[in-house]
Amino acid sequence: GTQAVQRVEELEQELVAAKNTLKLEQAETAQYASHLEEELADAQSQTAELVAEGKKVEKELEAVQGELAAERLNRGNETEGAHNAAVEAAQREVQDLRDTHARA
């Protein structure tokens, strides 16, 4: 009889300890999940900013290329080499911006 009562008390204590451990682990898991959600939101925000910046730079490049093409038509072929160099420089600048953002 006494042994059975002691065994029941031990099992009850183990059950309480197990429930407390479970509660702690659930709280830690919820906290970690919340942290991951915040990190994901930050990453998505940064990605959206980089995409917007990339689109803006691409439009600027297209505008510059359009201006250069019009200028080339106006001036003829005599200065084509200089214009090609300018376009290449603009393209390098855009690529440098993309590389910088890719590293960010």
Short mmCIF file of N, CA, C and O in Angstrom, two decimals:
data_model
loop_
_atom_site.label_atom_id
_atom_site.label_comp_id
_atom_site.label_asym_id
_atom_site.label_seq_id
_atom_site.Cartn_x
_atom_site.Cartn_y
_atom_site.Cartn_z
N GLY A 1 0.80 -1.20 0.00
CA GLY A 1 0.00 0.00 0.00
C GLY A 1 0.83 1.26 0.00
O GLY A 1 0.62 2.14 -0.82
N THR A 2 1.81 1.35 0.95
CA THR A 2 2.62 2.55 1.06
C THR A 2 3.47 2.74 -0.19
O THR A 2 3.61 3.86 -0.70
N GLN A 3 4.00 1.63 -0.70
CA GLN A 3 4.83 1.71 -1.92
C GLN A 3 4.01 2.20 -3.11
O GLN A 3 4.48 3.00 -3.90
N ALA A 4 2.79 1.77 -3.21
CA ALA A 4 1.91 2.18 -4.30
C ALA A 4 1.63 3.67 -4.22
O ALA A 4 1.67 4.39 -5.22
N VAL A 5 1.38 4.16 -2.99
CA VAL A 5 1.12 5.59 -2.79
C VAL A 5 2.36 6.39 -3.18
O VAL A 5 2.27 7.41 -3.88
N GLN A 6 3.55 5.93 -2.75
CA GLN A 6 4.80 6.62 -3.08
C GLN A 6 5.01 6.63 -4.60
O GLN A 6 5.41 7.64 -5.18
N ARG A 7 4.72 5.51 -5.24
CA ARG A 7 4.92 5.41 -6.69
C ARG A 7 3.98 6.38 -7.42
O ARG A 7 4.38 7.03 -8.38
N VAL A 8 2.75 6.49 -6.95
CA VAL A 8 1.79 7.42 -7.57
C VAL A 8 2.29 8.85 -7.40
O VAL A 8 2.25 9.64 -8.35
N GLU A 9 2.80 9.18 -6.19
CA GLU A 9 3.33 10.54 -5.97
C GLU A 9 4.52 10.82 -6.88
O GLU A 9 4.64 11.91 -7.44
N GLU A 10 5.42 9.84 -7.05
CA GLU A 10 6.56 10.02 -7.94
C GLU A 10 6.10 10.25 -9.38
O GLU A 10 6.62 11.13 -10.09
N LEU A 11 5.15 9.45 -9.81
CA LEU A 11 4.64 9.59 -11.18
C LEU A 11 3.97 10.94 -11.38
O LEU A 11 4.12 11.56 -12.44
N GLU A 12 3.23 11.41 -10.37
CA GLU A 12 2.60 12.73 -10.46
C GLU A 12 3.66 13.82 -10.57
O GLU A 12 3.51 14.76 -11.36
N GLN A 13 4.74 13.72 -9.81
CA GLN A 13 5.82 14.70 -9.87
C GLN A 13 6.50 14.67 -11.25
O GLN A 13 6.81 15.72 -11.83
N GLU A 14 6.71 13.46 -11.78
CA GLU A 14 7.31 13.34 -13.12
C GLU A 14 6.40 13.97 -14.18
O GLU A 14 6.87 14.63 -15.10
N LEU A 15 5.09 13.76 -14.00
CA LEU A 15 4.13 14.32 -14.94
C LEU A 15 4.17 15.84 -14.90
O LEU A 15 4.20 16.51 -15.95
N VAL A 16 4.20 16.42 -13.70
CA VAL A 16 4.27 17.88 -13.56
C VAL A 16 5.56 18.40 -14.20
O VAL A 16 5.55 19.39 -14.95
N ALA A 17 6.68 17.72 -13.94
CA ALA A 17 7.96 18.14 -14.52
C ALA A 17 7.91 18.06 -16.05
O ALA A 17 8.38 18.96 -16.75
N ALA A 18 7.34 16.99 -16.57
CA ALA A 18 7.24 16.82 -18.03
C ALA A 18 6.37 17.93 -18.64
O ALA A 18 6.71 18.49 -19.69
N LYS A 19 5.26 18.25 -17.97
CA LYS A 19 4.38 19.32 -18.48
C LYS A 19 5.11 20.67 -18.48
O LYS A 19 4.98 21.45 -19.42
N ASN A 20 5.88 20.93 -17.41
CA ASN A 20 6.63 22.19 -17.33
C ASN A 20 7.68 22.26 -18.44
O ASN A 20 7.87 23.31 -19.07
N THR A 21 8.37 21.14 -18.68
CA THR A 21 9.36 21.09 -19.75
C THR A 21 8.69 21.34 -21.10
O THR A 21 9.20 22.09 -21.94
N LEU A 22 7.55 20.72 -21.30
CA LEU A 22 6.82 20.89 -22.57
C LEU A 22 6.42 22.35 -22.76
O LEU A 22 6.61 22.91 -23.85
N LYS A 23 5.90 22.98 -21.70
CA LYS A 23 5.51 24.39 -21.80
C LYS A 23 6.70 25.27 -22.18
O LYS A 23 6.59 26.16 -23.01
N LEU A 24 7.85 25.01 -21.55
CA LEU A 24 9.06 25.78 -21.83
C LEU A 24 9.47 25.60 -23.29
O LEU A 24 9.78 26.56 -24.00
N GLU A 25 9.47 24.35 -23.76
CA GLU A 25 9.87 24.08 -25.15
C GLU A 25 8.90 24.73 -26.14
O GLU A 25 9.31 25.24 -27.17
N GLN A 26 7.61 24.70 -25.82
CA GLN A 26 6.62 25.34 -26.70
C GLN A 26 6.86 26.85 -26.76
O GLN A 26 6.78 27.45 -27.83
N ALA A 27 7.17 27.45 -25.62
CA ALA A 27 7.42 28.89 -25.58
C ALA A 27 8.66 29.23 -26.40
O ALA A 27 8.67 30.20 -27.18
N GLU A 28 9.73 28.41 -26.26
CA GLU A 28 10.96 28.66 -27.02
C GLU A 28 10.71 28.49 -28.51
O GLU A 28 11.22 29.26 -29.33
N THR A 29 9.93 27.48 -28.87
CA THR A 29 9.62 27.25 -30.28
C THR A 29 8.83 28.42 -30.86
O THR A 29 9.12 28.89 -31.96
N ALA A 30 7.86 28.92 -30.11
CA ALA A 30 7.07 30.06 -30.58
C ALA A 30 7.94 31.29 -30.74
O ALA A 30 7.81 32.04 -31.72
N GLN A 31 8.85 31.50 -29.80
CA GLN A 31 9.75 32.66 -29.87
C GLN A 31 10.66 32.54 -31.09
O GLN A 31 10.87 33.52 -31.82
N TYR A 32 11.19 31.35 -31.34
CA TYR A 32 12.07 31.14 -32.50
C TYR A 32 11.30 31.34 -33.80
O TYR A 32 11.80 31.98 -34.74
N ALA A 33 10.07 30.82 -33.86
CA ALA A 33 9.25 30.99 -35.07
C ALA A 33 8.98 32.47 -35.32
O ALA A 33 9.05 32.94 -36.46
N SER A 34 8.71 33.21 -34.26
CA SER A 34 8.48 34.65 -34.38
C SER A 34 9.72 35.35 -34.92
O SER A 34 9.65 36.22 -35.80
N HIS A 35 10.89 34.95 -34.41
CA HIS A 35 12.17 35.52 -34.87
C HIS A 35 12.36 35.23 -36.36
O HIS A 35 12.76 36.12 -37.13
N LEU A 36 12.09 34.01 -36.77
CA LEU A 36 12.24 33.65 -38.19
C LEU A 36 11.28 34.46 -39.07
O LEU A 36 11.65 34.89 -40.17
N GLU A 37 10.06 34.66 -38.59
CA GLU A 37 9.09 35.46 -39.35
C GLU A 37 9.59 36.89 -39.53
O GLU A 37 9.44 37.47 -40.61
N GLU A 38 10.18 37.46 -38.48
CA GLU A 38 10.73 38.82 -38.58
C GLU A 38 11.87 38.87 -39.60
O GLU A 38 11.94 39.79 -40.41
N GLU A 39 12.76 37.87 -39.54
CA GLU A 39 13.88 37.83 -40.48
C GLU A 39 13.37 37.70 -41.92
O GLU A 39 13.90 38.35 -42.83
N LEU A 40 12.36 36.87 -42.12
CA LEU A 40 11.79 36.69 -43.46
C LEU A 40 11.18 37.99 -43.96
O LEU A 40 11.41 38.39 -45.11
N ALA A 41 10.46 38.69 -43.10
CA ALA A 41 9.84 39.97 -43.49
C ALA A 41 10.93 40.98 -43.87
O ALA A 41 10.79 41.70 -44.87
N ASP A 42 12.02 41.02 -43.10
CA ASP A 42 13.12 41.92 -43.42
C ASP A 42 13.73 41.58 -44.78
O ASP A 42 13.98 42.46 -45.60
N ALA A 43 13.96 40.30 -45.00
CA ALA A 43 14.56 39.86 -46.26
C ALA A 43 13.66 40.19 -47.44
O ALA A 43 14.12 40.65 -48.50
N GLN A 44 12.35 39.98 -47.27
CA GLN A 44 11.41 40.30 -48.35
C GLN A 44 11.39 41.79 -48.63
O GLN A 44 11.34 42.21 -49.78
N SER A 45 11.47 42.59 -47.58
CA SER A 45 11.49 44.05 -47.73
C SER A 45 12.74 44.48 -48.49
O SER A 45 12.67 45.30 -49.41
N GLN A 46 13.89 43.94 -48.09
CA GLN A 46 15.15 44.29 -48.76
C GLN A 46 15.11 43.87 -50.22
O GLN A 46 15.57 44.60 -51.11
N THR A 47 14.55 42.69 -50.49
CA THR A 47 14.46 42.20 -51.86
C THR A 47 13.59 43.15 -52.70
O THR A 47 13.96 43.50 -53.82
N ALA A 48 12.47 43.56 -52.14
CA ALA A 48 11.58 44.48 -52.86
C ALA A 48 12.29 45.79 -53.16
O ALA A 48 12.17 46.35 -54.26
N GLU A 49 13.06 46.30 -52.18
CA GLU A 49 13.81 47.54 -52.40
C GLU A 49 14.84 47.38 -53.51
O GLU A 49 15.00 48.25 -54.37
N LEU A 50 15.55 46.24 -53.50
CA LEU A 50 16.57 46.00 -54.52
C LEU A 50 15.95 45.85 -55.91
O LEU A 50 16.49 46.35 -56.89
N VAL A 51 14.81 45.18 -55.97
CA VAL A 51 14.12 45.02 -57.26
C VAL A 51 13.70 46.38 -57.78
O VAL A 51 13.90 46.70 -58.96
N ALA A 52 13.15 47.22 -56.90
CA ALA A 52 12.72 48.56 -57.31
C ALA A 52 13.92 49.38 -57.79
O ALA A 52 13.85 50.06 -58.82
N GLU A 53 15.02 49.31 -57.05
CA GLU A 53 16.23 50.04 -57.43
C GLU A 53 16.75 49.53 -58.78
O GLU A 53 17.14 50.32 -59.64
N GLY A 54 16.74 48.21 -58.96
CA GLY A 54 17.19 47.63 -60.22
C GLY A 54 16.35 48.09 -61.40
O GLY A 54 16.87 48.42 -62.46
N LYS A 55 15.03 48.15 -61.21
CA LYS A 55 14.13 48.61 -62.28
C LYS A 55 14.40 50.07 -62.61
O LYS A 55 14.40 50.47 -63.78
N LYS A 56 14.63 50.86 -61.56
CA LYS A 56 14.91 52.29 -61.77
C LYS A 56 16.20 52.46 -62.57
O LYS A 56 16.26 53.23 -63.54
N VAL A 57 17.24 51.73 -62.17
CA VAL A 57 18.54 51.82 -62.86
C VAL A 57 18.40 51.35 -64.31
O VAL A 57 18.97 51.95 -65.23
N GLU A 58 17.61 50.29 -64.50
CA GLU A 58 17.41 49.77 -65.86
C GLU A 58 16.72 50.82 -66.74
O GLU A 58 17.11 51.02 -67.90
N LYS A 59 15.71 51.52 -66.20
CA LYS A 59 15.04 52.57 -66.96
C LYS A 59 16.01 53.70 -67.30
O LYS A 59 15.96 54.25 -68.40
N GLU A 60 16.85 54.05 -66.31
CA GLU A 60 17.84 55.11 -66.56
C GLU A 60 18.79 54.69 -67.68
O GLU A 60 19.12 55.50 -68.55
N LEU A 61 19.22 53.44 -67.65
CA LEU A 61 20.12 52.94 -68.69
C LEU A 61 19.43 52.98 -70.06
O LEU A 61 20.03 53.42 -71.05
N GLU A 62 18.17 52.55 -70.10
CA GLU A 62 17.44 52.58 -71.37
C GLU A 62 17.33 54.01 -71.90
O GLU A 62 17.47 54.24 -73.10
N ALA A 63 17.08 54.95 -71.00
CA ALA A 63 16.97 56.36 -71.41
C ALA A 63 18.30 56.84 -71.98
O ALA A 63 18.34 57.49 -73.03
N VAL A 64 19.39 56.51 -71.28
CA VAL A 64 20.72 56.92 -71.76
C VAL A 64 21.01 56.28 -73.11
O VAL A 64 21.50 56.94 -74.03
N GLN A 65 20.68 55.00 -73.25
CA GLN A 65 20.93 54.32 -74.52
C GLN A 65 20.09 54.95 -75.63
O GLN A 65 20.56 55.10 -76.76
N GLY A 66 18.85 55.34 -75.30
CA GLY A 66 18.00 56.01 -76.29
C GLY A 66 18.57 57.34 -76.72
O GLY A 66 18.59 57.67 -77.92
N GLU A 67 19.07 58.11 -75.74
CA GLU A 67 19.69 59.40 -76.06
C GLU A 67 20.92 59.20 -76.93
O GLU A 67 21.15 59.94 -77.90
N LEU A 68 21.72 58.19 -76.58
CA LEU A 68 22.93 57.93 -77.36
C LEU A 68 22.59 57.50 -78.78
O LEU A 68 23.25 57.91 -79.73
N ALA A 69 21.56 56.70 -78.92
CA ALA A 69 21.16 56.25 -80.26
C ALA A 69 20.70 57.44 -81.09
O ALA A 69 21.07 57.57 -82.28
N ALA A 70 19.92 58.33 -80.48
CA ALA A 70 19.45 59.52 -81.21
C ALA A 70 20.63 60.41 -81.60
O ALA A 70 20.70 60.93 -82.73
N GLU A 71 21.57 60.56 -80.65
CA GLU A 71 22.74 61.38 -80.92
C GLU A 71 23.57 60.78 -82.06
O GLU A 71 24.08 61.49 -82.92
N ARG A 72 23.68 59.46 -82.04
CA ARG A 72 24.46 58.77 -83.07
C ARG A 72 23.84 59.01 -84.46
O ARG A 72 24.55 59.24 -85.43
N LEU A 73 22.51 58.99 -84.50
CA LEU A 73 21.83 59.26 -85.78
C LEU A 73 22.11 60.70 -86.24
O LEU A 73 22.32 60.96 -87.42
N ASN A 74 22.09 61.61 -85.27
CA ASN A 74 22.31 63.03 -85.62
C ASN A 74 23.73 63.29 -86.09
O ASN A 74 23.96 64.07 -87.01
N ARG A 75 24.69 62.67 -85.44
CA ARG A 75 26.09 62.97 -85.75
C ARG A 75 26.69 62.07 -86.82
O ARG A 75 27.78 62.34 -87.30
N GLY A 76 26.00 60.98 -87.10
CA GLY A 76 26.56 60.06 -88.08
C GLY A 76 27.55 59.12 -87.41
O GLY A 76 27.64 59.04 -86.19
N ASN A 77 28.30 58.45 -88.24
CA ASN A 77 29.18 57.38 -87.73
C ASN A 77 30.52 57.88 -87.22
O ASN A 77 31.26 57.12 -86.62
N GLU A 78 30.86 59.15 -87.43
CA GLU A 78 32.21 59.61 -87.10
C GLU A 78 32.55 59.47 -85.62
O GLU A 78 33.71 59.25 -85.26
N THR A 79 31.53 59.62 -84.76
CA THR A 79 31.82 59.55 -83.33
C THR A 79 31.26 58.27 -82.70
O THR A 79 31.09 58.19 -81.48
N GLU A 80 30.99 57.28 -83.53
CA GLU A 80 30.37 56.04 -83.01
C GLU A 80 31.23 55.37 -81.94
O GLU A 80 30.71 54.87 -80.95
N GLY A 81 32.53 55.39 -82.13
CA GLY A 81 33.42 54.76 -81.15
C GLY A 81 33.26 55.37 -79.76
O GLY A 81 33.19 54.65 -78.76
N ALA A 82 33.18 56.70 -79.70
CA ALA A 82 33.03 57.38 -78.41
C ALA A 82 31.69 57.02 -77.78
O ALA A 82 31.60 56.81 -76.56
N HIS A 83 30.64 56.95 -78.60
CA HIS A 83 29.31 56.61 -78.07
C HIS A 83 29.29 55.18 -77.55
O HIS A 83 28.70 54.90 -76.51
N ASN A 84 29.92 54.27 -78.30
CA ASN A 84 29.98 52.88 -77.84
C ASN A 84 30.67 52.81 -76.48
O ASN A 84 30.23 52.09 -75.58
N ALA A 85 31.74 53.56 -76.33
CA ALA A 85 32.46 53.58 -75.06
C ALA A 85 31.56 54.11 -73.95
O ALA A 85 31.57 53.60 -72.82
N ALA A 86 30.77 55.13 -74.26
CA ALA A 86 29.87 55.71 -73.25
C ALA A 86 28.79 54.70 -72.85
O ALA A 86 28.47 54.56 -71.66
N VAL A 87 28.25 53.99 -73.83
CA VAL A 87 27.24 52.97 -73.52
C VAL A 87 27.87 51.87 -72.66
O VAL A 87 27.29 51.44 -71.66
N GLU A 88 29.06 51.43 -73.05
CA GLU A 88 29.73 50.39 -72.26
C GLU A 88 30.00 50.87 -70.85
O GLU A 88 29.84 50.11 -69.88
N ALA A 89 30.39 52.12 -70.70
CA ALA A 89 30.65 52.67 -69.36
C ALA A 89 29.35 52.68 -68.55
O ALA A 89 29.34 52.34 -67.37
N ALA A 90 28.26 53.08 -69.19
CA ALA A 90 26.96 53.10 -68.50
C ALA A 90 26.56 51.69 -68.10
O ALA A 90 26.06 51.46 -66.98
N GLN A 91 26.78 50.73 -69.00
CA GLN A 91 26.43 49.35 -68.68
C GLN A 91 27.30 48.82 -67.52
O GLN A 91 26.80 48.12 -66.64
N ARG A 92 28.58 49.20 -67.51
CA ARG A 92 29.46 48.78 -66.40
C ARG A 92 28.96 49.39 -65.08
O ARG A 92 28.96 48.73 -64.05
N GLU A 93 28.54 50.64 -65.16
CA GLU A 93 28.05 51.32 -63.95
C GLU A 93 26.81 50.60 -63.41
O GLU A 93 26.69 50.37 -62.21
N VAL A 94 25.90 50.22 -64.31
CA VAL A 94 24.70 49.49 -63.89
C VAL A 94 25.10 48.15 -63.28
O VAL A 94 24.60 47.75 -62.24
N GLN A 95 26.04 47.45 -63.93
CA GLN A 95 26.48 46.15 -63.40
C GLN A 95 27.13 46.32 -62.03
O GLN A 95 26.90 45.52 -61.13
N ASP A 96 27.91 47.39 -61.86
CA ASP A 96 28.54 47.66 -60.56
C ASP A 96 27.47 47.88 -59.49
O ASP A 96 27.58 47.39 -58.37
N LEU A 97 26.41 48.63 -59.86
CA LEU A 97 25.31 48.86 -58.91
C LEU A 97 24.65 47.54 -58.55
O LEU A 97 24.36 47.28 -57.39
N ARG A 98 24.40 46.70 -59.57
CA ARG A 98 23.77 45.40 -59.30
C ARG A 98 24.66 44.56 -58.40
O ARG A 98 24.18 43.91 -57.47
N ASP A 99 25.96 44.55 -58.67
CA ASP A 99 26.89 43.76 -57.86
C ASP A 99 26.88 44.28 -56.42
O ASP A 99 26.88 43.49 -55.47
N THR A 100 26.88 45.61 -56.27
CA THR A 100 26.86 46.19 -54.93
C THR A 100 25.60 45.76 -54.19
O THR A 100 25.66 45.36 -53.03
N HIS A 101 24.45 45.82 -54.88
CA HIS A 101 23.20 45.42 -54.23
C HIS A 101 23.18 43.93 -53.96
O HIS A 101 22.62 43.48 -52.96
N ALA A 102 23.79 43.14 -54.83
CA ALA A 102 23.81 41.69 -54.62
C ALA A 102 24.60 41.34 -53.36
O ALA A 102 24.29 40.40 -52.67
N ARG A 103 25.63 42.15 -53.06
CA ARG A 103 26.44 41.89 -51.87
C ARG A 103 25.76 42.42 -50.62
O ARG A 103 26.09 42.01 -49.52
N ALA A 104 24.83 43.36 -50.78
CA ALA A 104 24.19 43.99 -49.61
C ALA A 104 23.29 43.01 -48.86
O ALA A 104 22.88 42.02 -49.37
#
